[in-house]
XYZ file of C-alpha atoms in Angstrom:
779
model
C -48.154 -11.579 31.491
C -46.314 -13.067 28.546
C -42.560 -12.706 28.623
C -40.889 -10.616 25.961
C -38.785 -12.772 23.703
C -36.081 -11.537 21.439
C -33.342 -13.252 19.500
C -29.682 -12.405 18.986
C -29.224 -15.368 16.654
C -31.656 -17.575 14.801
C -34.236 -19.241 17.079
C -36.655 -21.868 15.905
C -40.334 -20.961 16.398
C -41.756 -21.303 19.881
C -44.189 -24.202 20.019
C -45.174 -27.103 22.238
C -44.445 -30.687 21.224
C -45.236 -34.036 22.725
C -41.789 -35.554 22.141
C -40.222 -34.691 25.521
C -40.176 -36.992 28.554
C -42.282 -36.335 31.606
C -40.454 -34.041 34.075
C -39.238 -35.553 37.337
C -41.462 -33.282 39.453
C -44.272 -30.765 39.097
C -42.861 -27.495 37.796
C -44.601 -24.136 37.887
C -42.783 -22.964 34.771
C -41.761 -24.467 31.438
C -40.619 -23.222 28.023
C -39.839 -24.875 24.700
C -36.582 -23.166 23.814
C -36.487 -25.018 20.494
C -38.006 -28.095 18.929
C -35.116 -30.086 20.484
C -34.822 -28.351 23.862
C -37.324 -27.808 26.657
C -36.775 -26.032 29.986
C -38.632 -26.547 33.293
C -37.984 -24.618 36.513
C -39.185 -23.885 40.060
C -37.862 -21.575 42.726
C -38.238 -20.638 46.362
C -36.745 -17.655 48.165
C -33.218 -19.143 48.132
C -32.823 -21.736 45.341
C -33.924 -22.311 41.777
C -34.151 -25.764 40.192
C -33.872 -26.305 36.437
C -34.626 -29.380 34.371
C -33.564 -29.549 30.708
C -34.811 -32.095 28.174
C -32.984 -32.242 24.855
C -32.719 -34.510 21.825
C -30.889 -34.796 18.483
C -27.695 -33.571 20.146
C -24.848 -34.916 22.295
C -24.350 -31.906 24.560
C -26.257 -28.901 25.916
C -25.127 -25.453 27.069
C -27.462 -23.339 29.215
C -27.051 -20.245 31.356
C -27.451 -16.538 32.067
C -25.879 -13.665 30.162
C -24.500 -10.304 31.228
C -22.704 -7.701 29.142
C -19.286 -9.121 30.128
C -19.763 -12.906 30.221
C -22.323 -15.695 30.576
C -22.677 -17.924 33.651
C -23.384 -21.373 32.181
C -23.487 -25.133 32.596
C -22.249 -27.635 30.051
C -23.517 -31.210 30.125
C -23.952 -34.467 28.248
C -24.781 -38.130 28.831
C -23.556 -41.019 26.682
C -25.463 -44.233 26.054
C -23.380 -46.119 28.652
C -24.624 -43.787 31.406
C -21.316 -41.892 31.693
C -21.568 -38.159 31.199
C -20.404 -34.703 32.142
C -21.744 -31.713 34.070
C -19.682 -28.598 34.748
C -20.120 -25.024 35.955
C -18.380 -22.692 33.498
C -18.463 -19.168 32.099
C -18.597 -18.081 28.489
C -16.483 -15.156 27.305
C -17.590 -12.741 24.551
C -15.236 -14.476 22.073
C -17.110 -17.769 22.723
C -14.289 -19.263 24.784
C -15.660 -21.620 27.456
C -13.766 -21.533 30.783
C -14.181 -23.743 33.866
C -15.285 -21.935 37.033
C -13.132 -22.185 40.143
C -16.118 -23.415 42.220
C -19.173 -25.535 41.464
C -22.274 -23.411 42.110
C -24.661 -25.168 39.714
C -25.299 -28.503 41.460
C -26.357 -31.573 39.431
C -29.367 -33.459 40.802
C -30.239 -36.046 38.162
C -29.259 -37.257 34.705
C -30.767 -39.965 32.526
C -31.860 -40.827 28.999
C -35.380 -41.931 28.126
C -36.700 -42.603 24.610
C -33.732 -40.753 23.063
C -34.405 -37.733 25.295
C -31.564 -36.676 27.596
C -32.628 -35.136 30.910
C -30.352 -32.991 33.070
C -31.658 -31.651 36.372
C -29.685 -29.160 38.458
C -30.023 -26.331 40.953
C -28.224 -23.223 42.179
C -28.678 -20.434 44.682
C -30.552 -17.416 43.376
C -27.930 -15.171 44.930
C -24.288 -16.172 44.472
C -22.658 -12.787 45.057
C -23.384 -12.754 48.779
C -19.846 -12.041 49.968
C -18.567 -10.095 46.942
C -20.004 -7.266 44.887
C -18.806 -8.525 41.490
C -17.575 -11.742 39.894
C -16.162 -12.694 36.511
C -17.616 -16.233 36.816
C -21.039 -16.053 38.486
C -24.225 -14.020 38.137
C -27.105 -13.497 40.536
C -30.585 -14.295 39.273
C -32.715 -11.154 39.553
C -36.374 -10.278 39.182
C -37.621 -9.199 35.806
C -36.527 -10.444 32.394
C -33.056 -12.032 32.187
C -31.036 -12.953 29.149
C -30.859 -16.757 28.892
C -28.347 -18.408 26.527
C -28.406 -21.971 25.233
C -26.858 -24.175 22.562
C -26.842 -27.786 21.398
C -24.104 -29.699 19.622
C -22.572 -33.091 18.845
C -18.778 -32.823 18.792
C -17.057 -33.655 22.113
C -13.359 -34.082 22.856
C -13.345 -36.638 25.693
C -9.690 -36.009 26.520
C -10.216 -32.426 27.696
C -14.056 -32.252 27.867
C -14.237 -29.503 25.258
C -16.961 -28.999 22.648
C -17.205 -27.325 19.263
C -19.429 -24.270 19.745
C -20.765 -22.725 16.562
C -24.096 -21.026 17.355
C -25.320 -19.538 20.629
C -29.001 -18.764 21.060
C -30.408 -16.141 23.383
C -33.852 -15.471 24.787
C -35.206 -13.190 27.502
C -37.219 -14.904 30.272
C -38.533 -13.846 33.652
C -37.264 -16.696 35.835
C -38.325 -15.727 39.373
C -41.873 -16.018 40.663
C -42.605 -12.884 42.691
C -44.599 -14.919 45.220
C -41.301 -16.212 46.637
C -39.713 -12.810 47.196
C -37.810 -11.325 48.925
C -34.910 -13.433 47.692
C -32.055 -13.946 50.099
C -28.617 -15.464 50.437
C -28.503 -18.919 52.048
C -27.749 -18.825 55.751
C -24.314 -20.100 56.677
C -24.280 -22.833 59.310
C -22.542 -21.835 62.510
C -19.895 -24.410 63.291
C -19.509 -25.092 67.016
C -16.046 -24.344 68.337
C -14.210 -25.875 71.289
C -12.074 -22.976 72.527
C -9.216 -24.836 74.172
C -5.664 -25.780 73.285
C -3.787 -28.985 74.115
C -1.110 -28.839 76.781
C 1.541 -30.460 74.534
C 2.334 -31.317 70.920
C 0.414 -34.340 69.680
C 0.733 -36.304 66.451
C -2.941 -37.280 66.455
C -6.200 -35.506 67.113
C -9.850 -36.350 66.537
C -13.090 -34.457 67.060
C -15.684 -36.839 68.516
C -18.477 -34.263 68.833
C -17.919 -31.031 66.899
C -17.359 -28.145 69.287
C -17.947 -30.365 72.326
C -15.552 -33.317 72.643
C -12.044 -33.699 71.204
C -9.138 -36.038 71.921
C -5.401 -35.751 71.279
C -2.893 -38.582 71.607
C 0.650 -39.864 71.111
C 2.010 -43.358 71.546
C 5.253 -45.286 71.849
C 5.880 -49.021 71.532
C 4.526 -49.555 75.036
C 2.380 -46.587 76.130
C -0.315 -44.190 74.963
C -0.688 -40.599 76.130
C -4.229 -39.222 75.783
C -5.606 -35.761 76.395
C -9.340 -35.146 76.166
C -11.221 -31.837 76.092
C -14.969 -31.811 76.729
C -17.367 -28.888 77.043
C -19.603 -29.954 79.921
C -20.411 -29.103 83.522
C -20.437 -32.776 84.417
C -18.412 -35.958 84.191
C -16.434 -37.223 81.168
C -15.837 -40.800 80.021
C -13.526 -42.311 77.417
C -12.335 -45.812 76.624
C -11.932 -48.817 74.348
C -14.572 -51.368 73.414
C -14.233 -54.889 71.974
C -17.156 -54.343 69.588
C -18.410 -50.755 69.819
C -20.832 -51.455 72.680
C -20.564 -50.797 76.402
C -20.343 -54.360 77.691
C -16.748 -55.491 78.147
C -15.310 -52.007 77.620
C -12.234 -50.586 79.336
C -12.851 -46.936 80.276
C -11.706 -43.996 82.349
C -14.208 -41.719 84.115
C -13.355 -38.276 85.463
C -14.919 -35.124 86.871
C -13.752 -31.996 88.663
C -15.838 -30.601 91.507
C -14.821 -27.542 93.553
C -11.263 -27.901 92.291
C -11.039 -31.525 93.377
C -10.593 -34.242 90.757
C -12.082 -37.706 90.700
C -10.484 -39.930 88.044
C -10.831 -43.720 87.972
C -9.928 -46.669 85.728
C -13.074 -48.745 85.188
C -14.609 -51.589 83.210
C -18.183 -52.171 82.114
C -20.172 -55.338 82.764
C -23.596 -55.112 81.157
C -24.446 -51.533 82.101
C -22.519 -51.449 85.359
C -19.509 -49.131 85.277
C -17.250 -50.814 87.814
C -14.019 -49.457 89.317
C -10.959 -51.615 88.501
C -9.019 -53.247 91.286
C -5.810 -52.056 89.615
C -5.797 -48.408 88.540
C -3.821 -48.597 85.268
C -4.972 -45.307 83.670
C -2.657 -42.733 85.269
C -3.847 -39.111 85.494
C -1.124 -36.561 84.686
C -3.048 -33.277 84.439
C -6.555 -31.886 84.807
C -8.260 -28.513 84.558
C -11.695 -26.944 84.340
C -12.055 -23.517 82.752
C -14.847 -21.761 80.849
C -16.951 -24.896 81.055
C -14.286 -27.086 79.396
C -12.870 -30.095 81.225
C -9.374 -31.290 80.332
C -7.951 -34.641 81.415
C -4.480 -35.838 80.443
C -3.578 -39.432 81.226
C -1.456 -42.383 80.160
C -1.709 -46.164 80.152
C 0.128 -49.181 78.795
C -0.866 -50.460 75.360
C -0.927 -53.999 76.747
C -2.121 -54.474 80.311
C -1.931 -57.839 82.045
C -5.217 -57.284 83.822
C -8.524 -59.029 83.129
C -10.369 -55.715 83.621
C -8.410 -53.984 80.822
C -8.186 -54.341 77.046
C -5.076 -54.359 74.885
C -5.051 -51.512 72.349
C -4.501 -53.460 69.142
C -2.833 -52.104 66.045
C -5.504 -51.720 63.414
C -8.861 -50.091 63.955
C -10.205 -50.646 67.478
C -13.437 -49.141 68.735
C -13.330 -46.172 71.042
C -16.376 -45.110 73.051
C -17.088 -41.855 74.843
C -19.783 -40.264 76.973
C -20.316 -37.240 79.193
C -22.849 -36.094 81.767
C -24.516 -32.722 82.219
C -23.545 -32.423 85.891
C -21.017 -33.725 88.381
C -22.106 -36.520 90.698
C -23.208 -35.322 94.136
C -20.873 -35.967 97.059
C -20.495 -39.698 97.678
C -22.510 -40.645 94.574
C -21.475 -41.994 91.180
C -22.080 -40.816 87.631
C -25.602 -40.365 86.284
C -27.010 -41.687 82.987
C -25.451 -39.962 79.969
C -28.626 -39.912 77.870
C -27.760 -39.046 74.270
C -24.343 -37.628 75.229
C -22.421 -40.656 74.048
C -21.006 -42.285 70.944
C -18.558 -44.716 69.455
C -16.097 -44.633 66.583
C -13.678 -46.969 64.865
C -10.273 -45.305 64.867
C -6.841 -46.353 63.669
C -5.551 -45.464 67.118
C -2.132 -47.062 66.733
C -1.162 -46.620 63.096
C 1.231 -44.684 60.938
C 1.778 -41.210 62.374
C 0.677 -38.385 60.106
C 4.025 -37.161 58.864
C 4.476 -33.447 59.511
C 7.762 -33.117 57.662
C 7.765 -29.587 56.217
C 10.845 -30.193 54.059
C 10.496 -28.668 50.579
C 13.291 -29.338 48.063
C 14.735 -26.452 46.071
C 13.702 -28.157 42.825
C 10.119 -28.968 43.871
C 7.839 -29.944 40.996
C 4.118 -30.768 41.238
C 2.173 -33.041 38.900
C -1.629 -33.399 39.088
C -3.853 -36.168 37.728
C -7.480 -34.985 37.960
C -10.857 -36.557 37.261
C -13.646 -33.991 37.354
C -17.245 -33.197 36.436
C -18.082 -36.834 35.668
C -21.586 -38.296 35.751
C -21.548 -42.066 36.384
C -24.258 -44.669 35.749
C -26.838 -45.177 38.498
C -25.410 -48.495 39.597
C -24.741 -50.004 43.007
C -21.020 -49.784 42.360
C -18.914 -48.505 39.484
C -15.219 -48.444 38.591
C -14.247 -45.369 36.585
C -10.821 -45.090 34.951
C -8.950 -42.339 33.183
C -5.494 -42.630 31.657
C -2.593 -40.193 31.990
C 0.784 -39.898 30.302
C 3.983 -39.220 32.193
C 5.001 -35.811 30.795
C 7.374 -36.188 27.860
C 9.608 -33.496 29.328
C 10.378 -35.897 32.214
C 13.368 -37.310 30.336
C 15.240 -37.188 33.642
C 13.912 -39.426 36.405
C 12.237 -37.765 39.389
C 11.404 -39.163 42.801
C 7.962 -38.612 44.280
C 8.639 -37.836 47.938
C 5.056 -36.969 48.874
C 1.608 -37.607 47.466
C -1.729 -36.037 48.259
C -5.239 -37.061 47.275
C -7.428 -33.936 47.042
C -10.914 -35.270 47.676
C -14.140 -33.786 46.311
C -16.453 -31.646 48.424
C -19.515 -33.500 47.121
C -20.129 -37.240 47.604
C -16.803 -37.899 49.325
C -18.465 -40.640 51.368
C -19.065 -42.540 48.115
C -15.361 -42.710 47.280
C -14.742 -46.335 48.269
C -11.140 -46.350 47.123
C -8.833 -44.991 44.451
C -5.815 -46.640 42.858
C -3.038 -45.643 40.488
C -2.007 -48.427 38.093
C 1.241 -48.355 36.130
C 1.128 -49.548 32.515
C 3.743 -51.655 30.802
C 6.413 -49.473 29.260
C 5.655 -50.611 25.712
C 1.917 -49.816 26.037
C 0.662 -46.523 24.576
C -2.514 -45.491 26.373
C -3.352 -42.837 23.807
C -4.179 -45.507 21.250
C -7.752 -46.579 21.829
C -8.123 -46.111 25.582
C -11.138 -43.969 26.530
C -12.126 -42.758 30.010
C -14.946 -44.900 31.349
C -15.706 -48.252 32.937
C -12.395 -49.799 33.990
C -13.044 -53.447 33.255
C -14.614 -52.980 29.847
C -11.284 -52.083 28.269
C -9.044 -55.091 27.631
C -6.049 -52.768 27.192
C -6.299 -51.721 30.805
C -6.817 -55.287 32.008
C -3.844 -56.682 30.106
C -1.348 -53.842 30.265
C -2.066 -51.714 33.345
C -2.342 -53.923 36.426
C 0.626 -52.877 38.592
C -0.544 -50.765 41.536
C 1.683 -47.876 42.558
C -0.529 -45.874 44.960
C -3.641 -46.745 46.916
C -6.136 -44.899 49.091
C -9.323 -46.225 50.707
C -12.150 -44.484 52.514
C -11.104 -43.585 56.051
C -7.393 -43.563 55.266
C -4.901 -40.695 55.318
C -5.036 -38.686 52.101
C -1.443 -37.390 52.453
C 1.658 -39.556 52.624
C 5.236 -38.328 52.991
C 8.058 -40.805 52.545
C 11.136 -40.821 54.797
C 13.849 -38.533 53.447
C 15.950 -41.417 52.130
C 13.049 -42.894 50.069
C 11.265 -41.899 46.864
C 8.907 -43.353 44.266
C 10.188 -43.126 40.656
C 8.550 -41.341 37.747
C 9.998 -40.376 34.341
C 13.402 -41.112 32.863
C 14.070 -44.849 32.477
C 11.338 -45.852 34.942
C 9.421 -48.926 33.756
C 6.160 -47.086 32.925
C 5.204 -44.201 30.613
C 1.433 -44.163 31.261
C -0.716 -44.710 34.319
C -4.396 -45.239 35.096
C -6.354 -43.383 37.777
C -9.133 -45.696 39.038
C -12.049 -44.672 41.255
C -14.353 -47.175 42.912
C -17.624 -45.243 43.372
C -20.054 -46.759 45.877
C -23.717 -45.906 45.271
C -26.072 -48.311 47.128
C -29.041 -45.895 46.820
C -28.398 -45.714 43.047
C -29.063 -41.978 42.962
C -27.176 -39.560 40.724
C -23.504 -40.511 40.789
C -21.281 -37.476 40.306
C -17.573 -36.795 40.743
C -17.046 -33.067 41.170
C -13.238 -33.157 41.216
C -10.647 -35.510 42.645
C -6.915 -34.999 42.160
C -3.917 -37.232 42.793
C -1.042 -34.805 43.333
C 2.639 -35.777 43.216
C 5.376 -33.712 44.890
C 8.675 -34.474 43.147
C 12.396 -33.805 43.219
C 15.191 -34.512 40.721
C 17.599 -35.209 43.581
C 17.121 -38.965 43.637
C 17.007 -40.646 47.010
C 19.036 -43.776 47.836
C 16.023 -46.068 48.390
C 13.653 -46.390 45.425
C 10.182 -47.658 46.342
C 7.823 -50.112 44.703
C 4.445 -51.652 45.543
C 4.016 -55.409 45.984
C 0.394 -56.657 45.895
C -0.580 -59.914 47.609
C -4.002 -61.518 47.345
C -6.437 -63.443 45.224
C -8.797 -62.975 42.321
C -12.083 -61.209 43.137
C -14.438 -63.872 41.776
C -16.784 -66.608 42.968
C -13.948 -69.108 42.527
C -11.555 -67.435 44.905
C -14.084 -66.034 47.372
C -17.445 -67.678 48.118
C -18.488 -67.162 51.732
C -21.669 -68.752 53.107
C -24.009 -66.540 55.161
C -24.319 -66.889 58.911
C -20.612 -67.534 59.610
C -18.866 -65.777 62.482
C -15.288 -66.499 61.366
C -14.531 -67.578 57.789
C -10.825 -67.519 56.793
C -9.495 -67.560 53.222
C -5.755 -67.881 52.667
C -3.764 -66.790 49.635
C -0.148 -67.685 48.915
C 2.882 -66.076 47.351
C 4.916 -69.210 46.658
C 8.696 -69.260 46.814
C 8.884 -69.640 43.018
C 7.825 -65.989 42.853
C 10.341 -64.794 45.454
C 13.449 -66.942 44.955
C 14.680 -64.721 42.109
C 15.692 -62.197 44.768
C 18.812 -64.363 45.177
C 20.909 -62.654 47.850
C 19.284 -59.207 47.491
C 16.561 -58.923 50.091
C 13.695 -56.491 49.879
C 12.506 -54.427 52.841
C 8.805 -53.884 53.522
C 8.117 -50.340 54.750
C 4.322 -50.189 55.074
C 1.160 -52.229 54.565
C -2.424 -51.518 53.488
C -4.845 -54.408 54.113
C -7.994 -54.353 51.972
C -11.298 -56.228 52.039
C -14.892 -55.018 51.779
C -17.770 -54.858 54.253
C -17.689 -58.316 55.875
C -13.903 -58.440 56.293
C -12.875 -58.312 59.965
C -9.203 -59.347 60.006
C -6.210 -59.424 57.642
C -2.700 -60.725 58.178
C 0.389 -61.793 56.222
C 2.882 -64.324 57.598
C 6.431 -65.116 56.533
C 7.436 -68.762 56.029
C 11.239 -68.966 55.837
C 12.828 -72.257 54.799
C 9.625 -73.987 55.876
C 9.441 -72.325 59.285
C 6.761 -69.887 60.411
C 8.775 -66.893 61.654
C 5.849 -64.586 62.427
C 3.599 -61.910 61.054
C 4.702 -59.344 58.520
C 1.615 -57.353 59.539
C -1.543 -58.270 61.449
C -4.689 -56.134 61.560
C -6.905 -57.832 64.134
C -9.467 -55.036 64.021
C -9.974 -54.458 60.319
C -12.830 -52.102 59.470
C -13.846 -51.251 55.924
C -14.634 -47.638 56.852
C -11.201 -46.966 58.352
C -8.607 -48.275 55.929
C -5.178 -46.744 56.108
C -1.487 -47.335 55.500
C 0.458 -48.770 58.430
C 4.167 -48.002 58.664
C 5.961 -51.084 59.965
C 8.106 -50.645 63.044
C 10.607 -52.119 62.548
C 10.696 -52.602 58.778
C 10.514 -56.265 57.678
C 12.976 -58.055 55.368
C 11.908 -60.619 52.764
C 14.557 -63.049 51.498
C 14.887 -65.486 48.589
C 14.066 -68.329 51.013
C 10.610 -67.015 51.920
C 6.988 -67.691 51.112
C 4.169 -65.384 52.150
C 0.722 -66.381 53.392
C -2.031 -63.771 53.500
C -5.276 -64.517 55.314
C -8.516 -62.540 55.198
C -11.233 -63.377 57.715
C -14.902 -62.619 57.065
C -18.009 -62.425 59.247
C -21.328 -62.951 57.465
C -23.773 -63.227 60.361
C -25.634 -60.195 58.966
C -26.063 -61.756 55.489
C -28.678 -64.251 54.283
C -27.015 -65.023 50.930
C -23.546 -66.087 49.803
C -20.962 -63.310 49.546
C -18.754 -63.648 46.468
C -15.568 -62.043 45.318
C -16.386 -59.124 43.055
C -16.206 -55.427 42.310
C -19.144 -54.208 44.407
C -18.732 -53.080 47.984
C -21.338 -55.734 48.835
C -19.010 -58.311 47.237
C -15.613 -59.123 48.727
C -11.895 -58.819 48.065
C -8.687 -59.951 49.752
C -5.544 -57.893 49.177
C -2.471 -56.708 51.037
C -0.582 -53.796 49.435
C 3.059 -53.617 50.585
C 5.437 -50.698 49.982
C 9.047 -51.896 49.710
C 12.574 -51.106 48.552
C 14.683 -51.524 46.464
C 12.193 -51.385 43.584
C 12.267 -54.353 41.197
C 10.489 -54.175 37.824
C 9.164 -57.756 38.041
C 8.202 -57.710 41.705
C 4.663 -56.308 41.590
C 1.862 -58.870 42.024
C 1.828 -62.280 43.688
C -1.158 -64.449 44.530
C -3.198 -67.503 43.645
C -6.623 -68.925 42.863
C -8.096 -72.322 43.810
C -7.215 -75.072 41.343
C -10.112 -75.389 38.880
C -10.361 -79.204 39.167
C -10.739 -78.934 42.946
C -13.471 -76.348 42.486
C -15.274 -78.701 40.093
C -15.000 -81.454 42.724
C -16.591 -79.066 45.256
C -19.581 -78.553 42.936
C -19.954 -82.316 42.422
C -19.927 -82.846 46.203
C -22.684 -80.256 46.651
C -24.716 -81.945 43.926
C -24.273 -85.461 45.325
C -25.260 -84.336 48.818
C -28.466 -82.784 47.482
C -27.441 -79.268 48.544
C -27.301 -77.815 45.025
C -28.423 -78.631 41.511
C -25.258 -78.679 39.448
C -25.548 -79.022 35.646
C -22.998 -80.667 33.383
C -19.635 -79.010 34.050
C -18.483 -79.519 30.466
C -14.849 -79.246 29.454
C -14.360 -75.505 29.065
C -14.204 -72.486 31.353
C -17.333 -71.115 29.682
C -19.441 -74.136 30.634
C -17.883 -74.220 34.106
C -18.735 -70.558 34.656
C -22.311 -71.268 33.641
C -22.444 -74.247 36.007
C -21.129 -72.137 38.890
C -23.815 -69.532 38.294
C -26.587 -72.153 38.247
C -25.171 -73.897 41.316
C -25.426 -70.804 43.470
C -28.962 -70.141 42.263
C -30.058 -73.465 43.772
C -27.684 -73.910 46.702
C -29.047 -74.682 50.168
C -27.915 -72.729 53.220
C -27.138 -75.051 56.116
C -24.306 -76.130 58.404
C -23.160 -78.843 55.969
C -22.678 -76.251 53.226
C -20.880 -73.864 55.590
C -18.538 -76.649 56.713
C -17.963 -77.841 53.135
C -16.852 -74.417 51.900
C -14.617 -73.828 54.910
C -12.939 -77.213 54.343
C -12.571 -76.479 50.628
C -10.688 -73.219 51.147
C -8.534 -74.872 53.789
C -7.555 -77.862 51.600
C -7.779 -76.921 47.911
C -4.695 -76.922 45.741
C -3.694 -73.524 44.390
C -2.648 -72.104 41.038
C -0.173 -69.325 41.725
C 0.648 -66.287 39.617
C 3.291 -63.566 39.633
C 4.082 -61.376 36.655
C 3.847 -63.586 33.559
C 4.497 -66.742 35.573
C 1.881 -69.410 36.431
C 2.694 -71.940 39.148
C 1.066 -75.173 40.129
C -1.283 -76.581 40.997
C 0.413 -76.729 44.385
C -0.667 -77.820 47.828
C -1.150 -75.045 50.330
C 2.014 -74.273 52.253
C 2.105 -75.876 55.693
C 4.868 -74.612 57.986
C 6.785 -77.024 60.188
C 5.726 -74.990 63.193
C 3.113 -72.445 64.233
C 4.514 -69.108 65.318
C 3.254 -68.071 68.749
C 3.554 -64.412 69.636
C 5.349 -63.757 72.943
C 2.859 -63.424 75.770
C 4.118 -60.369 77.623
C 1.696 -61.064 80.425
C 3.000 -64.607 80.789
C 6.550 -63.227 80.923
C 5.415 -60.715 83.510
C 3.691 -63.419 85.535
C 6.763 -65.673 85.308
C 8.871 -62.817 86.626
C 6.394 -62.245 89.424
C 6.426 -65.973 90.228
C 10.230 -65.937 90.252
C 10.308 -63.000 92.640
C 7.727 -64.679 94.854
C 9.772 -67.888 94.930
C 12.917 -65.936 95.823
C 11.172 -64.035 98.624
C 9.635 -67.266 99.878
C 13.066 -68.928 99.866
C 14.577 -66.053 101.912
C 11.639 -66.132 104.319
C 12.007 -69.875 104.837
C 15.757 -69.455 105.366
C 15.102 -66.785 108.035
C 12.553 -69.018 109.761
C 15.002 -71.922 109.710
C 17.775 -69.709 111.138
C 15.534 -68.501 113.936
C 14.584 -72.085 114.734
C 18.268 -73.078 114.918
C 19.005 -70.075 117.189
C 16.153 -71.019 119.542
C 17.426 -74.573 119.647
C 20.919 -73.369 120.561
C 19.533 -71.454 123.512
C 17.066 -73.878 125.039
C 18.483 -77.256 124.184
């Protein structure tokens, strides 16, 4: 039966044209809403999928109308692949308002032959828990009023459009063959009904509703409490690489009120009991099918059967059995009841300071409803102005990153860049690709806040510290950057992500800044051959960049190491007056998926006599091609972000790149050895860049090449940079000594040897005395 069509405003005649692109799937229904707009749709008993094709317009509005409002979407896609999709509602006075929740879900967006395609879906029933809504409408059987509009004027600052004419048509959207239509079923989340026996700073669910751990730590010990819903045994421990072999574990079970708890280690698949029982059980219980074990151990154990719990991101492993071992027997195979996870086990504690100042102010910077190009990786930037009413300086005492519900796993990292005070972002800067805009590159490169996937999304500073904003602070504008990771190159969409500042006008005594160490993310600074187990690259902050401190030291409060997928280790050392005095921070277990901020304990001072060396180590045994420095997650970076006080306007970035003449000599060596075809290097950076590109297209992969690149990064001269200053070329800093961390086990063993020698001396003295006494009697 043909649908009844009627028009509130002028509608172009209904006819079919051949100008639209092919739909992305087979649709049961389609309508030409105008000569420039075509609608396709399918539905089942729960969802309905729409696909809109439009041309001769920048944006499209589409939705459902009631007597009080219209439930609509608004979308567009620019030629650079960046666009917009939002769930909104339209008021009778034609005001368009954002909805509080996203119920129309984007599925695809692209342009083909000047036709823009937007594909999206929604539930047929949205009013499942409420009877009415002023934002959303259910789709019902029978004819429904459908509204649509096209237009060209877009305000990219606030994502508003100029709406002049709204068209309306009545269409029967639901195919009766799919009825009855129902609300989507809500997943039942498993729940572990148990409470910890004490207050813990950390907690982690390993298996939802089944296995959870809580823990605290001091400088020397960890306290762990695990809860597991099982009628059998429970295992937990640390692994050198995520596997079983070489792991240090504890195994426990409770049978007839009796506990069996042992410290063990794993060799191959044998779970062997340690000679020394270093995991100490403090509490156990079994109730309602939930086993609880509370235990402690030293962070560093001088025992070959145990592992040290390193600061950084070590692997933890866990397993549990379905039944207790029978009397006199050991644990059975765990089957699928096991897992592993990389966890920042010893890191900055999640601050639970509930202090709220009387003059609390909140400032949000939000990026929302953005469609990104279907690329492997993309950097999206949007600029913000410090509010003009902030004539008085505030201190940010807490920040929070409110992550999106959709695609959160694709948020590789986000950064806030400060812009130079004399730069006005409102003049010419448009939201979009970060590294296309020279204004951003030249004027907004000082990092103030950083978050990476796996890290804490809330940070609260100590009560005597704050980060400045407003007043005479050295920035008036800032850039919000998002690195979006999209290896499947499907629809890239940012629903909403907000960087929220909590501020006070009561300035704190210690004003914070961010100091960034590292190197350029390019093939010059980072070129790592495949098949290498341990490939170090050092970067330097030379003393010329630090000596201006004079007698005013700075204090480092926290550190965020950052590389990409093949990075396995990051450290920064302090060289003071030519002497290696130790690590500022060392992450021996770096993992890209678990990046976080590490509060230093104790804080570390940097003086005018210092130089800093940062080293990133990479493992490329899983790669068959060179890994270069670059923007993609599959490329690499090497950075160390340090939070410090007191803040200094010119103390923001410090690093280096290999000296260009040494890099040219590397290419010549590869050419002369027959391992690459290197063209004429020319006498400009443009010709050198071209030569580098051609070199790596022809380069051989062998041990000579691996050795050559490792030697190059170990010996090349460096060109340093900090602020506006260029330094060098300079030789790499070589300390007079190599700092060796104290071996606590060696100290312990020395003490044990000293005690043994003392006891042995006393024993020998007693034996000698007895011998003298015997002599006095018998001789």
